[in-house]
Short mmCIF file of C-alpha atoms in Angstrom, two decimals:
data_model
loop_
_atom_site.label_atom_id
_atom_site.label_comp_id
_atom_site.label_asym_id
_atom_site.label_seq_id
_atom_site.Cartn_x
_atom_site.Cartn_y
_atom_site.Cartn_z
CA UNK A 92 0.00 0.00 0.00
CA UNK A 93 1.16 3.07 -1.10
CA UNK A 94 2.42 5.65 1.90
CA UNK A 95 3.37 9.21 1.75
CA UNK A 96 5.70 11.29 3.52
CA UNK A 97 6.08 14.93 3.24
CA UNK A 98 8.81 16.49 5.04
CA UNK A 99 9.16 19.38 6.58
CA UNK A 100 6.02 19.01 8.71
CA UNK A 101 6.41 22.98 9.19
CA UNK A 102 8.56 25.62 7.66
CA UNK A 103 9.01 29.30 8.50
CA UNK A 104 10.53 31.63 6.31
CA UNK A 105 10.81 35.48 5.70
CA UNK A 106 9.54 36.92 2.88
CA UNK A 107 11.51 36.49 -0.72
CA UNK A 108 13.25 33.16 0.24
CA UNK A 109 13.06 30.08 -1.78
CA UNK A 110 11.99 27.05 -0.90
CA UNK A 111 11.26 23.77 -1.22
CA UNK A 112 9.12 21.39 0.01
CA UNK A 113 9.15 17.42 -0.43
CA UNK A 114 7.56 14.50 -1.23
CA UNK A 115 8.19 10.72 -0.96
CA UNK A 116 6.27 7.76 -1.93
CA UNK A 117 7.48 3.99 -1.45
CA UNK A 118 5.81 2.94 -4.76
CA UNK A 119 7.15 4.09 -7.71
CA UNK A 120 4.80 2.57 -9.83
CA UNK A 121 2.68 5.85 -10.24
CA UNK A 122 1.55 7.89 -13.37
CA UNK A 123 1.41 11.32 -11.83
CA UNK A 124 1.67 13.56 -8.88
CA UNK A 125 -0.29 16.20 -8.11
CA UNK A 126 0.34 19.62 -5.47
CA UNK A 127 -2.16 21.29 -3.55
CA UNK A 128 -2.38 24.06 -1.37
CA UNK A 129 -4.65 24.11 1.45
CA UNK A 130 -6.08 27.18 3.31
CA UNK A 131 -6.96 27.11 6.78
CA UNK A 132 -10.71 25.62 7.27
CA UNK A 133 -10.89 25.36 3.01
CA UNK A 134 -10.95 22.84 0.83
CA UNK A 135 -7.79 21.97 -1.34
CA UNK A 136 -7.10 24.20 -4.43
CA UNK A 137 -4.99 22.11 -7.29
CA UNK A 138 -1.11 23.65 -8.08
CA UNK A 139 0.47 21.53 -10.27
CA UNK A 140 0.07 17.69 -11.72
CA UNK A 141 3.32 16.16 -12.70
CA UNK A 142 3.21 13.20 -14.91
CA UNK A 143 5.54 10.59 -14.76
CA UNK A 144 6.70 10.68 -18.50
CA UNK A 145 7.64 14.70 -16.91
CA UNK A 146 10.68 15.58 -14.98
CA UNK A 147 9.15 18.69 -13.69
CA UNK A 148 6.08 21.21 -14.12
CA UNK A 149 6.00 24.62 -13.38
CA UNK A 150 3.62 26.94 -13.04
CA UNK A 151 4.28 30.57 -12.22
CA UNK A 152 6.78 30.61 -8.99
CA UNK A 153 6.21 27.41 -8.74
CA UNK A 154 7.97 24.60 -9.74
CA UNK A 155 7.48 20.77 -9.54
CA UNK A 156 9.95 17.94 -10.03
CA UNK A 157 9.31 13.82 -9.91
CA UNK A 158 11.75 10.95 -9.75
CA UNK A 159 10.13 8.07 -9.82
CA UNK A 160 13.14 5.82 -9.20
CA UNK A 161 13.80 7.28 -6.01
CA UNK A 162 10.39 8.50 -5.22
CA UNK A 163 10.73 11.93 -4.68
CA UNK A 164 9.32 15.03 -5.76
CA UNK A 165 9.97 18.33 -4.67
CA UNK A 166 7.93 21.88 -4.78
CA UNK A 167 10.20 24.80 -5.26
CA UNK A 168 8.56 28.14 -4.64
CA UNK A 169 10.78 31.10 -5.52
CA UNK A 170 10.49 34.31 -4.26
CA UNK A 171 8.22 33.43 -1.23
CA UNK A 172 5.10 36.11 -0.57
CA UNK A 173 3.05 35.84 2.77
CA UNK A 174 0.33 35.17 0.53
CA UNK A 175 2.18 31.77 0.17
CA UNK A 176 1.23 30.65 3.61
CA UNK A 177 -1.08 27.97 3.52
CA UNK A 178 -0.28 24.15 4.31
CA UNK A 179 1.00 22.58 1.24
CA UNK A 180 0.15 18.51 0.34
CA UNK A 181 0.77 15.75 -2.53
CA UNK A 182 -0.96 13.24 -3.33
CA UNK A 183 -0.33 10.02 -5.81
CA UNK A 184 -2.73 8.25 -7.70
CA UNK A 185 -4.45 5.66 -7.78
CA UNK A 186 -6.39 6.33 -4.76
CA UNK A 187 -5.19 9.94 -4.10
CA UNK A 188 -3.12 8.78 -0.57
CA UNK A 189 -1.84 11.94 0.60
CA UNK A 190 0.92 13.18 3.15
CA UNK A 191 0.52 14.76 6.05
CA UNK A 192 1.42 18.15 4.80
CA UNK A 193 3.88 21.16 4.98
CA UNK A 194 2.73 24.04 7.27
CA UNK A 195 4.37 27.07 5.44
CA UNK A 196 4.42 30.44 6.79
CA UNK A 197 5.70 33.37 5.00
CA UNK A 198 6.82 36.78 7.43
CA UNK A 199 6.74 39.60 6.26
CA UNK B 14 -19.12 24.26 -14.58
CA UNK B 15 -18.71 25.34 -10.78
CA UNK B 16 -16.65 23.23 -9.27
CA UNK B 17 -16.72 20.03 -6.88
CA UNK B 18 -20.05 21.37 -4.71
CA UNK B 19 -20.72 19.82 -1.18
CA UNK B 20 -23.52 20.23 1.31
CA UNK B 21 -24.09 21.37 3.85
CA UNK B 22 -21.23 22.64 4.10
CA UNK B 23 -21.60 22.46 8.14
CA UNK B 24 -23.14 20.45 10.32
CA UNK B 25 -23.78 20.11 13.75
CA UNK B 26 -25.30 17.29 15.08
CA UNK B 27 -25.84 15.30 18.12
CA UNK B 28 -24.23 12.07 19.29
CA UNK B 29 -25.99 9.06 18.05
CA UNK B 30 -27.84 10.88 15.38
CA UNK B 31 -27.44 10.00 11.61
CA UNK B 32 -26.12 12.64 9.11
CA UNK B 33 -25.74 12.54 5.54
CA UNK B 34 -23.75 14.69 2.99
CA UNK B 35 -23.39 15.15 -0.69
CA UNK B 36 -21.48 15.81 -2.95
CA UNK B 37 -21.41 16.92 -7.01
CA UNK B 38 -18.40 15.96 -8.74
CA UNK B 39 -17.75 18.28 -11.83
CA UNK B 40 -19.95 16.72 -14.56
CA UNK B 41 -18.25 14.51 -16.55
CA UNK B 42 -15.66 13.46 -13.72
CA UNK B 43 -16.39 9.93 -13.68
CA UNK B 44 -13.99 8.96 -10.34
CA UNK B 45 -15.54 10.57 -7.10
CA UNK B 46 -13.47 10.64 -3.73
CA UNK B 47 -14.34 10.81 0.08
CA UNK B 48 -11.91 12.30 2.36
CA UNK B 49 -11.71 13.15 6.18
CA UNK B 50 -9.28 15.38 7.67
CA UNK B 51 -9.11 16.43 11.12
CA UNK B 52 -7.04 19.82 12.60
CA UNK B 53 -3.41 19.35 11.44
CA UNK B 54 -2.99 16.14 9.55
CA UNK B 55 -3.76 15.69 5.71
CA UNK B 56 -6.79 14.27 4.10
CA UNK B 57 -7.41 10.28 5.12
CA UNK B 58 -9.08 8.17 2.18
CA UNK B 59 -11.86 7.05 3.26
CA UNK B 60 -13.41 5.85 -0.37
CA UNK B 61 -13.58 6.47 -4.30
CA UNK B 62 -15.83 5.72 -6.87
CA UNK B 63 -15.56 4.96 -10.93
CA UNK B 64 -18.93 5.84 -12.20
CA UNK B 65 -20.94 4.27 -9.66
CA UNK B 66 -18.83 1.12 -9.07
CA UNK B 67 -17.25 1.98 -5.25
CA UNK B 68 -13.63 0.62 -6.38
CA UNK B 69 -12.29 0.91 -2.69
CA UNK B 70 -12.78 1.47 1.06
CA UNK B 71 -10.31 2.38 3.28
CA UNK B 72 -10.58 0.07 6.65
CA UNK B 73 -11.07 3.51 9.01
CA UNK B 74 -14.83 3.12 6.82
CA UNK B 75 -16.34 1.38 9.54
CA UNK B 76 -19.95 -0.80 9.36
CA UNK B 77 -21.68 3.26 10.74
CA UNK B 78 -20.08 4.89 7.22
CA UNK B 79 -21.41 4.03 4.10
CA UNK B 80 -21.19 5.82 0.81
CA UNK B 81 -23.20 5.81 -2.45
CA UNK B 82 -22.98 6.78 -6.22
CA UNK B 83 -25.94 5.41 -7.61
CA UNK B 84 -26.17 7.11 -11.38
CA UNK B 85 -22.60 7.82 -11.10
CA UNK B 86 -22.90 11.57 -10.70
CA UNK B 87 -23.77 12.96 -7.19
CA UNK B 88 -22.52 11.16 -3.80
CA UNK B 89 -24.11 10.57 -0.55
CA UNK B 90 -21.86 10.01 2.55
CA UNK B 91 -23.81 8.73 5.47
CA UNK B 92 -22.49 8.54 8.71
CA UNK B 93 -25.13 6.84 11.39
CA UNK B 94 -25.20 6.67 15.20
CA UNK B 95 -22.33 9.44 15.35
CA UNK B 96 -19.86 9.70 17.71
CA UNK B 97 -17.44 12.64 19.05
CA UNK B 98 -14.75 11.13 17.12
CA UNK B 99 -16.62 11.64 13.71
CA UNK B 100 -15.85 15.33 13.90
CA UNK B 101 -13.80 16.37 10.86
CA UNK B 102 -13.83 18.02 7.73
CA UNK B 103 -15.38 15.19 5.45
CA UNK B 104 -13.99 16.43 1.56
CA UNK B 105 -15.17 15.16 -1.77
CA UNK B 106 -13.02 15.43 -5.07
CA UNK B 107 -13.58 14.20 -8.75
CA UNK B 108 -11.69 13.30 -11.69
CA UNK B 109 -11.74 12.68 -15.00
CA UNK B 110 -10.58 9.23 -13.90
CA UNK B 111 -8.45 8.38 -16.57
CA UNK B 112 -4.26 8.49 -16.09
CA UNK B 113 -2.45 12.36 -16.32
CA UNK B 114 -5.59 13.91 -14.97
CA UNK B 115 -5.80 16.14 -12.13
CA UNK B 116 -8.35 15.83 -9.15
CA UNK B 117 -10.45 18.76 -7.78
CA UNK B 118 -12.00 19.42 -4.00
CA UNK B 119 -15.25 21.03 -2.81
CA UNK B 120 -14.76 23.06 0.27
CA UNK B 121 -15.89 20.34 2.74
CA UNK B 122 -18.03 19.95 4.63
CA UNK B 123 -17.29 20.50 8.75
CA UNK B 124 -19.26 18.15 10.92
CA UNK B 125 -19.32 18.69 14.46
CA UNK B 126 -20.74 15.70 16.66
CA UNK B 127 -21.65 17.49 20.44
#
């Protein structure tokens, strides 16, 4: 059964750093990854999905790499804003198992 | 097309009572997910759907939980005799189910058991 592990648990940075948050799964055998970002008391709101034919995805500041061999992926976020702060998660198919999350907070 | 939709989106309800929620995938999202997610950790799987064939349940789905797709487009979630320890964010996502497709949430909805 597929488990996820996303490490740090909590990160705290001032504003402009970048960053980067990760991701491991012990089965390699996936097809994507996908990033969220989750707001306090919302729902989660999609950021990337990385296939596994993909080395990496970005999207804005935001930038998303998978290794499958290893099974890794990492979220880079450059230039952090404190409208970053949220709690950040991945999730791998087929059953969308999820991590526990990185609580990010951006100070001003 | 709105969005994953779920209602209520809060609920308060009384120990031993029965509550239900639902959920509307985006249409043509055939795979339909159930979450729950209490303060600090991430979402638990709970269940998923393809159409309306339930393709898994995750063992913390106990005999009270039950969930149903039944023309493969909205979800119930039903929860009966509650307990305090049902209190979580329950959260519903869809898909287009196929592989290289991303999933979208609904807000959730918050159920309090008192």
């Amino acid at each position: 059964k597929q488990e996820v592990t996303q490490i740090p648990a909590a990160l705290s940075v001032p504003e402009g750093e970048n960053l980067v948050l990760n991701c491991s799964f012990t089965d390699s055998a996936i097809y994507n990854l996908q990033w969220f970002r989750q707001d306090p008391g919302k729902g989660l709101t999609s950021l990337l999905l990385i296939q596994s034919s993909q080395r990496e995805q970005t999207s804005g500041r935001l930038n998303a790499s998978l290794d499958k061999s290893s099974g890794r992926s990492t979220l880079y976020i450059a230039a952090s804003q404190p409208g970053d702060s949220a709690t950040y998660l991945c999730a791998v198919p087929d059953d969308m198992r999820f991590g526990a999350g990185t609580r990010l907070t951006v100070k001003p | 097309d709105t969005g994953v939709s779920q209602n209520p989106r809060h609920k308060i309800t009384k120990r031993g009572q029965n509550v239900t929620f639902r959920c509307d995938p985006i249409s043509e999202h055939n795979r339909l997910y159930w979450y729950r997610q209490t303060l600090g950790q991430g979402p638990e799987f709970l269940t998923y759907f393809q159409n309306e064939a339930q393709l898994e349940k995750s063992r913390l789905l106990s005999d009270r939980f039950s969930a149903e797709r039944p023309k493969g487009s909205f979800s119930t979630l039903e929860i009966q005799r509650t307990e305090q320890g049902d209190s979580a964010m329950y959260l519903c996502a869809s898909s287009k189910g196929t592989a290289n497709t991303e999933a979208f949430f609904g807000q959730g909805t918050r159920l309090t058991v008192v």
